[in-house]
mmCIF file of C-alpha atoms and ligand atoms in Angstrom:
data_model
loop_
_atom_site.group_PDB
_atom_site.id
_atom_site.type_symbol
_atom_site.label_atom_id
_atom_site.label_comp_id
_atom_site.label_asym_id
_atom_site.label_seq_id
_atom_site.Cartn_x
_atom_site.Cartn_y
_atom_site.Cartn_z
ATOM 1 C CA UNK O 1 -58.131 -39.087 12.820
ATOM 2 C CA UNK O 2 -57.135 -36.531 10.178
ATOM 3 C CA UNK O 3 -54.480 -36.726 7.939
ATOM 4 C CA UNK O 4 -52.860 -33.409 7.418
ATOM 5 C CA UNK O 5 -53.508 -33.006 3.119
ATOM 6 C CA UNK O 6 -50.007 -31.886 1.830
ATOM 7 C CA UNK O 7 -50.413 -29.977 -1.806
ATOM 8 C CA UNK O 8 -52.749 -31.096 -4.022
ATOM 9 C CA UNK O 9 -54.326 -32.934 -1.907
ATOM 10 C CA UNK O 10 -52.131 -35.831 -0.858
ATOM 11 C CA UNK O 11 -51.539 -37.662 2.499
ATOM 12 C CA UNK O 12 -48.287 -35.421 3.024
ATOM 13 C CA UNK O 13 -48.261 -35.438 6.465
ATOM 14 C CA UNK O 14 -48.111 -39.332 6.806
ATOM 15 C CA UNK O 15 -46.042 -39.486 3.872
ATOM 16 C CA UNK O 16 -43.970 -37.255 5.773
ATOM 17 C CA UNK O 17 -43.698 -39.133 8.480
ATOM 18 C CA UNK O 18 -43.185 -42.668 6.582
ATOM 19 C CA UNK O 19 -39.728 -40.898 4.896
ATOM 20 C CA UNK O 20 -38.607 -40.298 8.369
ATOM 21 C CA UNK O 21 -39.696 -43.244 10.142
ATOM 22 C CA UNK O 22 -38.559 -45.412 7.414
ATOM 23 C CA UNK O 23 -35.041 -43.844 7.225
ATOM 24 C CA UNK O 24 -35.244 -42.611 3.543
ATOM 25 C CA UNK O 25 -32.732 -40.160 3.123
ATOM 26 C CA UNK O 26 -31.628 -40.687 -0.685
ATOM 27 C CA UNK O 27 -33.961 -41.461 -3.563
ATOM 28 C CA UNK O 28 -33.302 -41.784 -7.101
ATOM 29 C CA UNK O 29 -35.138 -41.483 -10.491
ATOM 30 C CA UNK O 30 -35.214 -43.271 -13.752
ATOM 31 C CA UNK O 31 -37.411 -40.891 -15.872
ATOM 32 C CA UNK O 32 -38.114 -43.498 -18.870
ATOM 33 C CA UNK O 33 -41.306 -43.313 -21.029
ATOM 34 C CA UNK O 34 -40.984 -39.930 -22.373
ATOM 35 C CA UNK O 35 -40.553 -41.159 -25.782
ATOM 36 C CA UNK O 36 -43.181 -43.077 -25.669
ATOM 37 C CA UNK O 37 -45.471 -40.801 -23.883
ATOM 38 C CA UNK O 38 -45.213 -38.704 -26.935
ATOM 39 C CA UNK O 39 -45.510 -41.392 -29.182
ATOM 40 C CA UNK O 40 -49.299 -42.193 -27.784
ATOM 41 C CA UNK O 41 -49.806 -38.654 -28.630
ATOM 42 C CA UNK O 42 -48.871 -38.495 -32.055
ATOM 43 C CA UNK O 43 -46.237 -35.875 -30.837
ATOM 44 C CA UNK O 44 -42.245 -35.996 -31.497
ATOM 45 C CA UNK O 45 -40.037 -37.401 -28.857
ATOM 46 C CA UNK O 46 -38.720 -33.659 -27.752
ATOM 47 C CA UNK O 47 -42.309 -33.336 -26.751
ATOM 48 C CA UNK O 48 -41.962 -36.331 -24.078
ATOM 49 C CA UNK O 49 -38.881 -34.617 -22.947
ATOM 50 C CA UNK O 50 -40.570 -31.008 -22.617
ATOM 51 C CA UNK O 51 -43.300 -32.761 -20.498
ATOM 52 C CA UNK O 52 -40.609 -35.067 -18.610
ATOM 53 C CA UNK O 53 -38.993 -32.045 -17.482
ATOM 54 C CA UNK O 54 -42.009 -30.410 -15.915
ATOM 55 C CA UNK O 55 -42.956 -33.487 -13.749
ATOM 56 C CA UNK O 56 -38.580 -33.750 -13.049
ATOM 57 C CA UNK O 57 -38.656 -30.183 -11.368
ATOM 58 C CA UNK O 58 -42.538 -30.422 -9.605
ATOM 59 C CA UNK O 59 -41.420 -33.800 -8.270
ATOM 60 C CA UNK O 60 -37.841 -32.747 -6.489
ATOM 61 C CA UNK O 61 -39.782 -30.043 -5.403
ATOM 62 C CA UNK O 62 -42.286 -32.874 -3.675
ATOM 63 C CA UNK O 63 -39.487 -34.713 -2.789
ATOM 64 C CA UNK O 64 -38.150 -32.167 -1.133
ATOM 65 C CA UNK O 65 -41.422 -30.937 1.104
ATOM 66 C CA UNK O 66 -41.911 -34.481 2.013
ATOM 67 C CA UNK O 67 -38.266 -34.716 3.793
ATOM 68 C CA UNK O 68 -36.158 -36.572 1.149
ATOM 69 C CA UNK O 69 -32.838 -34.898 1.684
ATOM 70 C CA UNK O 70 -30.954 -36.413 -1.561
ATOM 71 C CA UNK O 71 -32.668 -37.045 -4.817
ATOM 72 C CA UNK O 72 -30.963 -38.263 -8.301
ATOM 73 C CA UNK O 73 -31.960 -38.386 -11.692
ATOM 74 C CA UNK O 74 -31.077 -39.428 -14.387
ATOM 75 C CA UNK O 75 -31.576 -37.183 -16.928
ATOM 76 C CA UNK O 76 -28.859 -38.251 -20.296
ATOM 77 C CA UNK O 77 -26.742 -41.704 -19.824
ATOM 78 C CA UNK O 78 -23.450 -41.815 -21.952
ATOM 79 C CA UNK O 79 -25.464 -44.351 -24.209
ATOM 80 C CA UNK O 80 -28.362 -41.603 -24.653
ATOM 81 C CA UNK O 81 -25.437 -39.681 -26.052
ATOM 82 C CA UNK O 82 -23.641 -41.425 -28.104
ATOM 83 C CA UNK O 83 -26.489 -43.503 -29.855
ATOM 84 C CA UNK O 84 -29.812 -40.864 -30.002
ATOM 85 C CA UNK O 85 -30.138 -38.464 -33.051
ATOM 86 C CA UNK O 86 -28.870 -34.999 -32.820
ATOM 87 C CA UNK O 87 -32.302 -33.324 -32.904
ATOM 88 C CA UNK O 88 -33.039 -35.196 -29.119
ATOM 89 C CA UNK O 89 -29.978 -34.347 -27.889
ATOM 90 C CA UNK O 90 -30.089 -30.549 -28.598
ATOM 91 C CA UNK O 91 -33.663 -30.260 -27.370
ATOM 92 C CA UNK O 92 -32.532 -32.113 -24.532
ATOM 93 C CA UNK O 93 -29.556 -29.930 -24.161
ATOM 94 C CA UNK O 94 -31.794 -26.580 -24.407
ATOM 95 C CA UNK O 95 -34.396 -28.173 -21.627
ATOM 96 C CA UNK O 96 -31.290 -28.629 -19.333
ATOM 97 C CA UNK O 97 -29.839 -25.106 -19.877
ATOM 98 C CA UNK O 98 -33.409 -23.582 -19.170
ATOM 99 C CA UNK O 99 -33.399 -25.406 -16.256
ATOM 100 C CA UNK O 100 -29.945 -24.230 -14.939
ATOM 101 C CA UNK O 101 -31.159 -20.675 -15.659
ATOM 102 C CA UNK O 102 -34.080 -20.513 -14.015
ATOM 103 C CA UNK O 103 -31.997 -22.347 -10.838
ATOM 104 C CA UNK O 104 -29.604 -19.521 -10.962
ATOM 105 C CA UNK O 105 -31.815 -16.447 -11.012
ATOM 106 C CA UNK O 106 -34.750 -18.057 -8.690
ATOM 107 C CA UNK O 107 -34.728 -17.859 -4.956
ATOM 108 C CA UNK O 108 -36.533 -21.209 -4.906
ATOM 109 C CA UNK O 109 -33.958 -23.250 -5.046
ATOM 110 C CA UNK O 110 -31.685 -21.410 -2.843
ATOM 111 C CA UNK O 111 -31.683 -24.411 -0.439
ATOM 112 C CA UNK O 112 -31.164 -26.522 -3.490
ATOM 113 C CA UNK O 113 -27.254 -27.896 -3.290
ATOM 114 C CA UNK O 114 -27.230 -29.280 -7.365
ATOM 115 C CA UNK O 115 -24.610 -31.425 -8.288
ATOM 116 C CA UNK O 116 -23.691 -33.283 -11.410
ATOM 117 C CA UNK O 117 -22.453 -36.236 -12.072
ATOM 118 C CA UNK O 118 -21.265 -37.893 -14.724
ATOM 119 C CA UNK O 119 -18.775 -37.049 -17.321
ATOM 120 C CA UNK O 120 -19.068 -33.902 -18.769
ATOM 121 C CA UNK O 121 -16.369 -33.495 -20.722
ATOM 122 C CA UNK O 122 -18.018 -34.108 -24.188
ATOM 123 C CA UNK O 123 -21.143 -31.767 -23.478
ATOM 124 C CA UNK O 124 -21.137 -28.322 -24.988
ATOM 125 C CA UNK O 125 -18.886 -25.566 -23.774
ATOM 126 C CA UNK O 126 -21.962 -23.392 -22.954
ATOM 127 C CA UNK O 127 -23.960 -25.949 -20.818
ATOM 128 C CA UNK O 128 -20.306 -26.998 -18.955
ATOM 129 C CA UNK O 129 -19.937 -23.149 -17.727
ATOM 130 C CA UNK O 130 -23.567 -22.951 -16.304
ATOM 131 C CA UNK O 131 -22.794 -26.589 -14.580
ATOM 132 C CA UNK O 132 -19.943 -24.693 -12.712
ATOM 133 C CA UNK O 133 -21.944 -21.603 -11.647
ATOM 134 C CA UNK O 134 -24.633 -23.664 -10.137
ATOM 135 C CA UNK O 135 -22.378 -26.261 -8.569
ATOM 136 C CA UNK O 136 -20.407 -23.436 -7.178
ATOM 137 C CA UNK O 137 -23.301 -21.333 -5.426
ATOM 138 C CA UNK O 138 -23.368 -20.888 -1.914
ATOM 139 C CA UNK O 139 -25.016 -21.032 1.164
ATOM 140 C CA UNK O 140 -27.103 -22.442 3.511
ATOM 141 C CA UNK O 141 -27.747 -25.879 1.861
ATOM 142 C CA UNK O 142 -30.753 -28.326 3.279
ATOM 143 C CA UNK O 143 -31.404 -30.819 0.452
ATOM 144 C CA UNK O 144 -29.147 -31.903 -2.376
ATOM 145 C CA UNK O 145 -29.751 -32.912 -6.248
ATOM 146 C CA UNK O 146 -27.843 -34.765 -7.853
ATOM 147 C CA UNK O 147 -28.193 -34.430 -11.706
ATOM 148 C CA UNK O 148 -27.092 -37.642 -13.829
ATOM 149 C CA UNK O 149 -25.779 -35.960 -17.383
ATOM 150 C CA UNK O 150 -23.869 -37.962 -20.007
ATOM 151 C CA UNK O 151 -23.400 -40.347 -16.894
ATOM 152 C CA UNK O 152 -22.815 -44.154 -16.810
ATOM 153 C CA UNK O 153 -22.193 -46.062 -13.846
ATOM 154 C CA UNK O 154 -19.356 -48.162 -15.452
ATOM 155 C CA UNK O 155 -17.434 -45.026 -16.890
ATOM 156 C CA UNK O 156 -18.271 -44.144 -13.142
ATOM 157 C CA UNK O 157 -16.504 -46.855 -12.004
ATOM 158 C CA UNK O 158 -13.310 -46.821 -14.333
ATOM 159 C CA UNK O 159 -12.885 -43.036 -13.805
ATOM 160 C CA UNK O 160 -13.154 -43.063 -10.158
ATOM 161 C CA UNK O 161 -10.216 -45.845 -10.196
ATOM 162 C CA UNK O 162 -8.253 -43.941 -12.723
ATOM 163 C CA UNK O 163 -8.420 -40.556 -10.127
ATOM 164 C CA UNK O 164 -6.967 -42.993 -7.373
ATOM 165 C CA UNK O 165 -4.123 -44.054 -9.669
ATOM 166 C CA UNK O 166 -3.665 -40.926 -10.826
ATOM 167 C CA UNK O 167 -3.073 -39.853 -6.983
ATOM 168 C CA UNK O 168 -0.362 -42.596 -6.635
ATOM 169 C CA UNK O 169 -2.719 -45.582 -5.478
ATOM 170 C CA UNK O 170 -0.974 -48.923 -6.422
ATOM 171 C CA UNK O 171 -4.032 -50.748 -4.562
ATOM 172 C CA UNK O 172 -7.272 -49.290 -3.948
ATOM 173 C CA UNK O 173 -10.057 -50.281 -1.325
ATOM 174 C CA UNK O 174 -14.062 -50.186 -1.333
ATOM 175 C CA UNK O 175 -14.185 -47.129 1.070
ATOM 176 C CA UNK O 176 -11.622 -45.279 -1.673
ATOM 177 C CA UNK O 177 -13.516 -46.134 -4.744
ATOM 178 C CA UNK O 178 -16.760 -44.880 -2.827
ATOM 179 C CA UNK O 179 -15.407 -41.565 -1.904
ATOM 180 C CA UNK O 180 -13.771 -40.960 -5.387
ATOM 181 C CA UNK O 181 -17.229 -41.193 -7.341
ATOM 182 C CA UNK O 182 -18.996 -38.454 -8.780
ATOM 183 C CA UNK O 183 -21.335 -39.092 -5.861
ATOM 184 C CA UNK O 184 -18.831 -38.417 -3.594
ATOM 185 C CA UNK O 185 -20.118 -37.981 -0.286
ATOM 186 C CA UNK O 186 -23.524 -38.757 -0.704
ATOM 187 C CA UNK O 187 -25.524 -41.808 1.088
ATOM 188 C CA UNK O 188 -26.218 -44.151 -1.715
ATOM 189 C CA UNK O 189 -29.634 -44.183 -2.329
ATOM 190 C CA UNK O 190 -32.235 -45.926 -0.491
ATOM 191 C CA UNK O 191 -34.466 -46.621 -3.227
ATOM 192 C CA UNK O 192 -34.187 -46.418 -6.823
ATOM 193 C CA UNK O 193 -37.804 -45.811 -8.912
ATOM 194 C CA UNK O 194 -38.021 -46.542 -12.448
ATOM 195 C CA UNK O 195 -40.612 -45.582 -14.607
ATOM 196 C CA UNK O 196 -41.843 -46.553 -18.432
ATOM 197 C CA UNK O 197 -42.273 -50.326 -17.101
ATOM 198 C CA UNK O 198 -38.856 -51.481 -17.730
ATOM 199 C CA UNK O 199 -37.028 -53.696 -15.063
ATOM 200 C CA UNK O 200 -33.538 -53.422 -15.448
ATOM 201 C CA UNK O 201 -31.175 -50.406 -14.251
ATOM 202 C CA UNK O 202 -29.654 -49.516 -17.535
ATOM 203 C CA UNK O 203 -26.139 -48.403 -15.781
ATOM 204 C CA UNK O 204 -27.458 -46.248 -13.336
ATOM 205 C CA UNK O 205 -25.674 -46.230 -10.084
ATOM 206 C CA UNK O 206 -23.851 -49.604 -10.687
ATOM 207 C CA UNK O 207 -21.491 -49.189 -7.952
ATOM 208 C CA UNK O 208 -24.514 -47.151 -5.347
ATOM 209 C CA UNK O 209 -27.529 -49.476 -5.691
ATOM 210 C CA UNK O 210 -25.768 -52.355 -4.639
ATOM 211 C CA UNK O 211 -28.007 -52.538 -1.514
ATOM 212 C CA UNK O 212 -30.632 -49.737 -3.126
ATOM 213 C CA UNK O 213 -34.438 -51.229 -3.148
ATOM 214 C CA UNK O 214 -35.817 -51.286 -6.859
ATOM 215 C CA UNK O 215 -39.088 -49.858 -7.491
ATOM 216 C CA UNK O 216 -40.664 -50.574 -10.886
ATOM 217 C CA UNK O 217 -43.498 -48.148 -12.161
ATOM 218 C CA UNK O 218 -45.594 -49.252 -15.322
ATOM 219 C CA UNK O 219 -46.437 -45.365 -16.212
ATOM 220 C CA UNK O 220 -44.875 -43.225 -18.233
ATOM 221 C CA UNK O 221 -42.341 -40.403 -16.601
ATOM 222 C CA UNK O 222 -44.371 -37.249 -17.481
ATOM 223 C CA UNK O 223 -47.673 -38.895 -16.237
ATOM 224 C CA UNK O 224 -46.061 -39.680 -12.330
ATOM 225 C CA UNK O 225 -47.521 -37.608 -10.027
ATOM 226 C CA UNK O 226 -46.574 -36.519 -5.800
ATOM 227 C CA UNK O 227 -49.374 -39.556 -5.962
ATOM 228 C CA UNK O 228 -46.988 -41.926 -7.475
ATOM 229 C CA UNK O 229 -44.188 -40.844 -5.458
ATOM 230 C CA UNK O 230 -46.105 -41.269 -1.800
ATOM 231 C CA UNK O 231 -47.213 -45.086 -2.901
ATOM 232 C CA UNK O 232 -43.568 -45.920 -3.898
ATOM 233 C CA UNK O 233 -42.455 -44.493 -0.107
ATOM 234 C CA UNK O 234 -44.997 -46.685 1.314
ATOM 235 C CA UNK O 235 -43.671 -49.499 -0.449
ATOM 236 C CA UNK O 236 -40.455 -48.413 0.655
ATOM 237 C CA UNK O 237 -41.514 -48.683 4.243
ATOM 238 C CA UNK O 238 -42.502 -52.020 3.939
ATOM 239 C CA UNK O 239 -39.710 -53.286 3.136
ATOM 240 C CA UNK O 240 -37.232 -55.270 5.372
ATOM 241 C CA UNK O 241 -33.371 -54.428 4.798
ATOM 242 C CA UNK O 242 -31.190 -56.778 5.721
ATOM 243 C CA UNK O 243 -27.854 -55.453 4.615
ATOM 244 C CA UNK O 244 -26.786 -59.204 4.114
ATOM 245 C CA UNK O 245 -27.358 -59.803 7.919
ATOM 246 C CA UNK O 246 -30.406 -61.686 9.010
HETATM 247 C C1 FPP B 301 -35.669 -41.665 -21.068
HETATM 248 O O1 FPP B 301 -36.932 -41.806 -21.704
HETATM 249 C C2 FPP B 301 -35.487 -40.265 -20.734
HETATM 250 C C3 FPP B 301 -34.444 -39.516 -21.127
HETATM 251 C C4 FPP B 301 -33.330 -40.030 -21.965
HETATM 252 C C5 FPP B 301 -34.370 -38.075 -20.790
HETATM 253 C C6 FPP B 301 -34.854 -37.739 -19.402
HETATM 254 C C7 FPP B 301 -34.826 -36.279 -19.248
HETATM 255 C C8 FPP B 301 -35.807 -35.550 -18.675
HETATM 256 C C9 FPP B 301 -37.017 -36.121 -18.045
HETATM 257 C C10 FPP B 301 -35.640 -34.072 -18.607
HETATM 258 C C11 FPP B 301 -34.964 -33.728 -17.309
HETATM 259 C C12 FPP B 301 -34.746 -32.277 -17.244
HETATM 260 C C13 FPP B 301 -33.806 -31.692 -16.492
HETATM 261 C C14 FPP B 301 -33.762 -30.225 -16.499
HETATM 262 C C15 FPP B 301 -32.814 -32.404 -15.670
HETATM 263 P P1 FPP B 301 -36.970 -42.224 -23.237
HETATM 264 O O2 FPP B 301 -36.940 -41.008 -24.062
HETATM 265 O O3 FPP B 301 -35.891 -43.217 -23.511
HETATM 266 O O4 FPP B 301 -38.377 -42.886 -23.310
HETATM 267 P P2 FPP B 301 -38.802 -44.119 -24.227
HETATM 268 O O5 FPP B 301 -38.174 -45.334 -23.585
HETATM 269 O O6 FPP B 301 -40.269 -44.104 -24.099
HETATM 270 O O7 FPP B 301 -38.317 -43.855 -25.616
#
């Protein structure tokens, strides 16, 4: 029996066939460890980042070819902002803006449907315009990304509820809250990976995760790998999802 090898060398084609099989339709990222990647290598923190971001774009890509149809990341909570020093932040800010610029001019991610999330208010005039160009391309759209930026799933929460009082609610319901998130009308995800060997969820997706299976990586962000991703589907596929029912 052969296994069809996918790139660089992976199991693809079963992979493949686990995400469908398995019903995966949403997945979502906690990039942590960048920091620390550095750190091991006597490097500065923006370094981790730098790296971070090239695994972020090779692994939606993966995500992507393997038939995920909805992946988030989380890329700057509100915390991130308010409490790391400004040299982090602007080197973050420049990755993200390089990132938006090559989306915009490349025909690669022309079936790429990116949208943000989070508040974006407080984030620099110049990054806020690009947001709106890429959010507002068109076309034919097959897989979606969701980028998490200055995003916390509380502020989610309260802002979503505010919108719905704002529109005259005096009482609001699940189903209402749901649609009037940033995620709007996305699935919530199916599984939610973190890396950098933390187990907690740090205000990610409070409100989405609530029935979201939690996948805990010891490795760093900017050393996972299409490997990495394939054994956390497979874990994915073993697991048995109740929904509260029996
Ligand atoms: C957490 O690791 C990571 C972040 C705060 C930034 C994540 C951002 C990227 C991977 C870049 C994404 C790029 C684009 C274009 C969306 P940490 O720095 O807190 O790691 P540590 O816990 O080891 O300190």
């Amino acid at each position: 029996m052969f296994l069809k090898l996918g790139k660089k060398g992976s199991a693809a084609g079963s992979v493949t066939e686990l995400v469908r099989s398995s019903g995966l339709r949403h997945i979502a990222f906690i990039m942590d460890g960048n920091g620390r990647w550095a750190k091991k290598r006597g490097l500065p923190r923006e370094a981790g980042h730098k790296e971070g971001s090239a695994v972020f774009k090779k692994l939606i890509e993966y995500c992507g070819e393997i038939g995920i149809k909805t992946v988030t990341v989380y890329a700057l909570s509100t915390e991130n902002l308010k409490n790391r020093p400004k040299k982090e932040i602007d080197a973050l800010m420049k990755l993200f803006e390089a990132y938006f610029r090559d989306c915009t001019n490349s025909t690669k991610a022309k079936d790429l449907e990116i949208r943000f999330i989070g508040n974006r208010e407080p984030l620099p005039d110049s990054i806020r315009s690009m947001m709106t160009e890429l959010e507002a391309r068109t076309g034919e759209k097959t897989k979606r990304l969701n980028i998490a930026i200055n995003y916390g799933g509380r502020d989610e929460i309260v802002r979503s509820v505010n919108k719905l009082i704002s529109a005259g609610a005096k009482c609001v319901t699940e189903d209402d809250i749901t649609a009037s998130l940033d995620t709007g009308e996305c699935v919530p995800p199916d599984i939610i990976v973190r890396t950098g060997g933390e187990s907690r969820i740090s205000n990610f997706l409070l409100w989405q995760s609530a029935y979201s299976e939690l996948y805990f990586s010891e490795k760093y962000w900017p050393d996972f790998t299409e490997k990495d991703v394939d054994e956390a589907v497979r874990w994915f596929a073993g697991r048995s999802r109740r929904f509260g029912g029996i």
